[in-house]
Amino acid sequence: MSIKVALALYFLAALSGCSFGLWKSHGVTAESFLTRAITQEDNGELQQALTDLRAASLLSPENTEIAERMRNLENAVAAAAHIHFKRGLEYHQAGDIIAARRELLTVLRISPGHPKAQEYLKLHLNGVQPQLYKVQRGDSFVK
């Protein structure tokens, strides 16, 4: 059973008042989500790991290990997004538009709701290539 189907069924069951015993009989447990989240985190799939930790937290809200891991991962996601955003700005200032766009898209993969990366991509890297003009002798700002 895919994770999305399991989560959808979980929320439907929660809304209808069904028991969590049903989920345990299908192998959907907080421990299975936690194990998968750890593997995803080790593979650098931070956003997917965070999604699984949130599911584990819903299934086992009293588990302090899950809550602690989730806090740590949220901090790691924010730090990684900040690093890539800063690199994107540096590449843009250096004139490397392709590398800047790659870094800012990485920010959005890590942290999909990152408002600064979205804004910067929209306003500064929206597919329009900058046109360079070589200043020539006799050029002036005055008309």
PDB file of C-alpha atoms in Angstrom:
ATOM      1  CA  MET A   1       0.000   0.000   0.000  1.00  0.00           C
ATOM      2  CA  SER A   2       1.484   3.345  -0.966  1.00  0.00           C
ATOM      3  CA  ILE A   3       2.096   5.980   1.668  1.00  0.00           C
ATOM      4  CA  LYS A   4      -0.373   8.413   0.106  1.00  0.00           C
ATOM      5  CA  VAL A   5      -3.139   5.820   0.100  1.00  0.00           C
ATOM      6  CA  ALA A   6      -2.333   4.863   3.683  1.00  0.00           C
ATOM      7  CA  LEU A   7      -2.413   8.500   4.822  1.00  0.00           C
ATOM      8  CA  ALA A   8      -5.671   9.146   2.976  1.00  0.00           C
ATOM      9  CA  LEU A   9      -7.239   6.075   4.575  1.00  0.00           C
ATOM     10  CA  TYR A  10      -5.883   7.132   7.953  1.00  0.00           C
ATOM     11  CA  PHE A  11      -7.479  10.567   7.752  1.00  0.00           C
ATOM     12  CA  LEU A  12     -10.768   9.136   6.534  1.00  0.00           C
ATOM     13  CA  ALA A  13     -10.769   6.656   9.391  1.00  0.00           C
ATOM     14  CA  ALA A  14      -9.914   9.354  11.899  1.00  0.00           C
ATOM     15  CA  LEU A  15     -12.761  11.498  10.638  1.00  0.00           C
ATOM     16  CA  SER A  16     -15.197   8.624  10.828  1.00  0.00           C
ATOM     17  CA  GLY A  17     -14.007   7.514  14.265  1.00  0.00           C
ATOM     18  CA  CYS A  18     -12.448   4.178  13.249  1.00  0.00           C
ATOM     19  CA  SER A  19      -9.944   2.440  15.451  1.00  0.00           C
ATOM     20  CA  PHE A  20      -6.206   2.527  14.797  1.00  0.00           C
ATOM     21  CA  GLY A  21      -6.153  -1.245  15.193  1.00  0.00           C
ATOM     22  CA  LEU A  22      -7.161  -1.488  11.544  1.00  0.00           C
ATOM     23  CA  TRP A  23      -3.973   0.272  10.517  1.00  0.00           C
ATOM     24  CA  LYS A  24      -1.749  -1.938  12.633  1.00  0.00           C
ATOM     25  CA  SER A  25      -3.217  -5.030  10.974  1.00  0.00           C
ATOM     26  CA  HIS A  26      -2.126  -3.591   7.601  1.00  0.00           C
ATOM     27  CA  GLY A  27       1.410  -2.830   8.831  1.00  0.00           C
ATOM     28  CA  VAL A  28       0.851   0.919   9.016  1.00  0.00           C
ATOM     29  CA  THR A  29       2.440   1.873  12.312  1.00  0.00           C
ATOM     30  CA  ALA A  30       4.312   4.825  13.701  1.00  0.00           C
ATOM     31  CA  GLU A  31       7.423   2.636  13.786  1.00  0.00           C
ATOM     32  CA  SER A  32       7.147   1.829  10.064  1.00  0.00           C
ATOM     33  CA  PHE A  33       6.863   5.535   9.243  1.00  0.00           C
ATOM     34  CA  LEU A  34       9.753   6.335  11.592  1.00  0.00           C
ATOM     35  CA  THR A  35      11.981   3.674  10.024  1.00  0.00           C
ATOM     36  CA  ARG A  36      11.213   4.937   6.549  1.00  0.00           C
ATOM     37  CA  ALA A  37      11.797   8.554   7.619  1.00  0.00           C
ATOM     38  CA  ILE A  38      15.244   7.654   8.977  1.00  0.00           C
ATOM     39  CA  THR A  39      16.156   5.967   5.694  1.00  0.00           C
ATOM     40  CA  GLN A  40      14.907   8.934   3.682  1.00  0.00           C
ATOM     41  CA  GLU A  41      16.814  11.367   5.864  1.00  0.00           C
ATOM     42  CA  ASP A  42      19.997   9.328   5.403  1.00  0.00           C
ATOM     43  CA  ASN A  43      19.442   9.500   1.626  1.00  0.00           C
ATOM     44  CA  GLY A  44      19.047  13.291   1.735  1.00  0.00           C
ATOM     45  CA  GLU A  45      15.304  13.207   1.022  1.00  0.00           C
ATOM     46  CA  LEU A  46      14.513  15.638   3.805  1.00  0.00           C
ATOM     47  CA  GLN A  47      11.011  16.706   2.767  1.00  0.00           C
ATOM     48  CA  GLN A  48       9.868  13.091   2.314  1.00  0.00           C
ATOM     49  CA  ALA A  49      11.363  12.192   5.691  1.00  0.00           C
ATOM     50  CA  LEU A  50       9.513  15.082   7.297  1.00  0.00           C
ATOM     51  CA  THR A  51       6.225  13.906   5.773  1.00  0.00           C
ATOM     52  CA  ASP A  52       6.733  10.419   7.214  1.00  0.00           C
ATOM     53  CA  LEU A  53       7.666  11.827  10.623  1.00  0.00           C
ATOM     54  CA  ARG A  54       4.459  13.857  10.636  1.00  0.00           C
ATOM     55  CA  ALA A  55       2.483  10.701   9.846  1.00  0.00           C
ATOM     56  CA  ALA A  56       4.318   8.829  12.612  1.00  0.00           C
ATOM     57  CA  SER A  57       3.539  11.662  14.996  1.00  0.00           C
ATOM     58  CA  LEU A  58      -0.166  11.418  14.164  1.00  0.00           C
ATOM     59  CA  LEU A  59      -0.136   7.673  14.826  1.00  0.00           C
ATOM     60  CA  SER A  60       1.870   7.998  18.022  1.00  0.00           C
ATOM     61  CA  PRO A  61       1.546  11.526  19.464  1.00  0.00           C
ATOM     62  CA  GLU A  62       3.007  10.470  22.821  1.00  0.00           C
ATOM     63  CA  ASN A  63       6.295   9.287  21.258  1.00  0.00           C
ATOM     64  CA  THR A  64       8.910  11.881  22.241  1.00  0.00           C
ATOM     65  CA  GLU A  65      11.556  10.401  19.927  1.00  0.00           C
ATOM     66  CA  ILE A  66       9.384  11.165  16.906  1.00  0.00           C
ATOM     67  CA  ALA A  67       8.682  14.708  18.108  1.00  0.00           C
ATOM     68  CA  GLU A  68      12.393  15.334  18.728  1.00  0.00           C
ATOM     69  CA  ARG A  69      13.388  13.940  15.315  1.00  0.00           C
ATOM     70  CA  MET A  70      10.739  16.067  13.664  1.00  0.00           C
ATOM     71  CA  ARG A  71      12.022  19.254  15.356  1.00  0.00           C
ATOM     72  CA  ASN A  72      15.621  18.422  14.403  1.00  0.00           C
ATOM     73  CA  LEU A  73      14.662  17.669  10.821  1.00  0.00           C
ATOM     74  CA  GLU A  74      12.633  20.879  10.501  1.00  0.00           C
ATOM     75  CA  ASN A  75      15.730  22.786  11.668  1.00  0.00           C
ATOM     76  CA  ALA A  76      17.931  20.857   9.202  1.00  0.00           C
ATOM     77  CA  VAL A  77      15.511  21.627   6.356  1.00  0.00           C
ATOM     78  CA  ALA A  78      15.532  25.338   7.227  1.00  0.00           C
ATOM     79  CA  ALA A  79      19.347  25.386   7.417  1.00  0.00           C
ATOM     80  CA  ALA A  80      19.768  23.549   4.094  1.00  0.00           C
ATOM     81  CA  ALA A  81      17.263  25.845   2.400  1.00  0.00           C
ATOM     82  CA  HIS A  82      19.119  28.894   3.748  1.00  0.00           C
ATOM     83  CA  ILE A  83      22.469  27.601   2.433  1.00  0.00           C
ATOM     84  CA  HIS A  84      21.086  26.921  -1.054  1.00  0.00           C
ATOM     85  CA  PHE A  85      19.260  30.269  -1.128  1.00  0.00           C
ATOM     86  CA  LYS A  86      22.453  32.110  -0.222  1.00  0.00           C
ATOM     87  CA  ARG A  87      24.365  30.214  -2.923  1.00  0.00           C
ATOM     88  CA  GLY A  88      21.666  31.083  -5.436  1.00  0.00           C
ATOM     89  CA  LEU A  89      22.032  34.774  -4.635  1.00  0.00           C
ATOM     90  CA  GLU A  90      25.815  34.543  -4.954  1.00  0.00           C
ATOM     91  CA  TYR A  91      25.575  32.813  -8.333  1.00  0.00           C
ATOM     92  CA  HIS A  92      23.092  35.415  -9.552  1.00  0.00           C
ATOM     93  CA  GLN A  93      25.314  38.283  -8.457  1.00  0.00           C
ATOM     94  CA  ALA A  94      28.240  36.604 -10.227  1.00  0.00           C
ATOM     95  CA  GLY A  95      26.162  36.409 -13.410  1.00  0.00           C
ATOM     96  CA  ASP A  96      25.722  32.625 -13.470  1.00  0.00           C
ATOM     97  CA  ILE A  97      21.973  32.527 -14.077  1.00  0.00           C
ATOM     98  CA  ILE A  98      21.770  28.758 -14.653  1.00  0.00           C
ATOM     99  CA  ALA A  99      23.547  27.906 -11.396  1.00  0.00           C
ATOM    100  CA  ALA A 100      21.462  30.501  -9.523  1.00  0.00           C
ATOM    101  CA  ARG A 101      18.224  29.023 -10.850  1.00  0.00           C
ATOM    102  CA  ARG A 102      19.399  25.490  -9.966  1.00  0.00           C
ATOM    103  CA  GLU A 103      20.158  26.509  -6.367  1.00  0.00           C
ATOM    104  CA  LEU A 104      16.840  28.310  -5.922  1.00  0.00           C
ATOM    105  CA  LEU A 105      14.928  25.357  -7.352  1.00  0.00           C
ATOM    106  CA  THR A 106      16.819  23.159  -4.891  1.00  0.00           C
ATOM    107  CA  VAL A 107      15.544  25.443  -2.119  1.00  0.00           C
ATOM    108  CA  LEU A 108      11.980  24.826  -3.307  1.00  0.00           C
ATOM    109  CA  ARG A 109      12.545  21.070  -3.459  1.00  0.00           C
ATOM    110  CA  ILE A 110      13.817  21.111   0.118  1.00  0.00           C
ATOM    111  CA  SER A 111      11.300  23.661   1.386  1.00  0.00           C
ATOM    112  CA  PRO A 112       8.396  24.018  -1.089  1.00  0.00           C
ATOM    113  CA  GLY A 113       6.843  27.019   0.632  1.00  0.00           C
ATOM    114  CA  HIS A 114      10.041  29.102   0.828  1.00  0.00           C
ATOM    115  CA  PRO A 115       8.682  32.603   0.009  1.00  0.00           C
ATOM    116  CA  LYS A 116      12.028  34.284  -0.698  1.00  0.00           C
ATOM    117  CA  ALA A 117      13.079  31.620  -3.214  1.00  0.00           C
ATOM    118  CA  GLN A 118       9.692  31.787  -4.926  1.00  0.00           C
ATOM    119  CA  GLU A 119       9.847  35.571  -5.116  1.00  0.00           C
ATOM    120  CA  TYR A 120      13.431  35.649  -6.355  1.00  0.00           C
ATOM    121  CA  LEU A 121      12.722  33.107  -9.077  1.00  0.00           C
ATOM    122  CA  LYS A 122       9.619  34.979 -10.147  1.00  0.00           C
ATOM    123  CA  LEU A 123      11.144  38.461 -10.168  1.00  0.00           C
ATOM    124  CA  HIS A 124      14.763  37.873 -11.121  1.00  0.00           C
ATOM    125  CA  LEU A 125      15.109  34.461 -12.768  1.00  0.00           C
ATOM    126  CA  ASN A 126      11.843  34.049 -14.615  1.00  0.00           C
ATOM    127  CA  GLY A 127      13.355  32.718 -17.817  1.00  0.00           C
ATOM    128  CA  VAL A 128      14.375  36.045 -19.265  1.00  0.00           C
ATOM    129  CA  GLN A 129      18.066  35.962 -20.005  1.00  0.00           C
ATOM    130  CA  PRO A 130      19.822  39.197 -19.170  1.00  0.00           C
ATOM    131  CA  GLN A 131      21.114  41.155 -22.120  1.00  0.00           C
ATOM    132  CA  LEU A 132      24.624  42.356 -21.682  1.00  0.00           C
ATOM    133  CA  TYR A 133      25.710  45.634 -23.163  1.00  0.00           C
ATOM    134  CA  LYS A 134      29.321  46.468 -23.636  1.00  0.00           C
ATOM    135  CA  VAL A 135      29.928  50.113 -22.844  1.00  0.00           C
ATOM    136  CA  GLN A 136      31.524  51.891 -25.770  1.00  0.00           C
ATOM    137  CA  ARG A 137      33.489  55.086 -26.051  1.00  0.00           C
ATOM    138  CA  GLY A 138      31.136  58.059 -26.221  1.00  0.00           C
ATOM    139  CA  ASP A 139      28.263  56.393 -24.317  1.00  0.00           C
ATOM    140  CA  SER A 140      26.511  58.680 -21.869  1.00  0.00           C
ATOM    141  CA  PHE A 141      23.547  58.640 -19.510  1.00  0.00           C
ATOM    142  CA  VAL A 142      22.753  62.198 -20.551  1.00  0.00           C
ATOM    143  CA  LYS A 143      20.609  62.697 -23.643  1.00  0.00           C
TER     144      LYS A 143
END
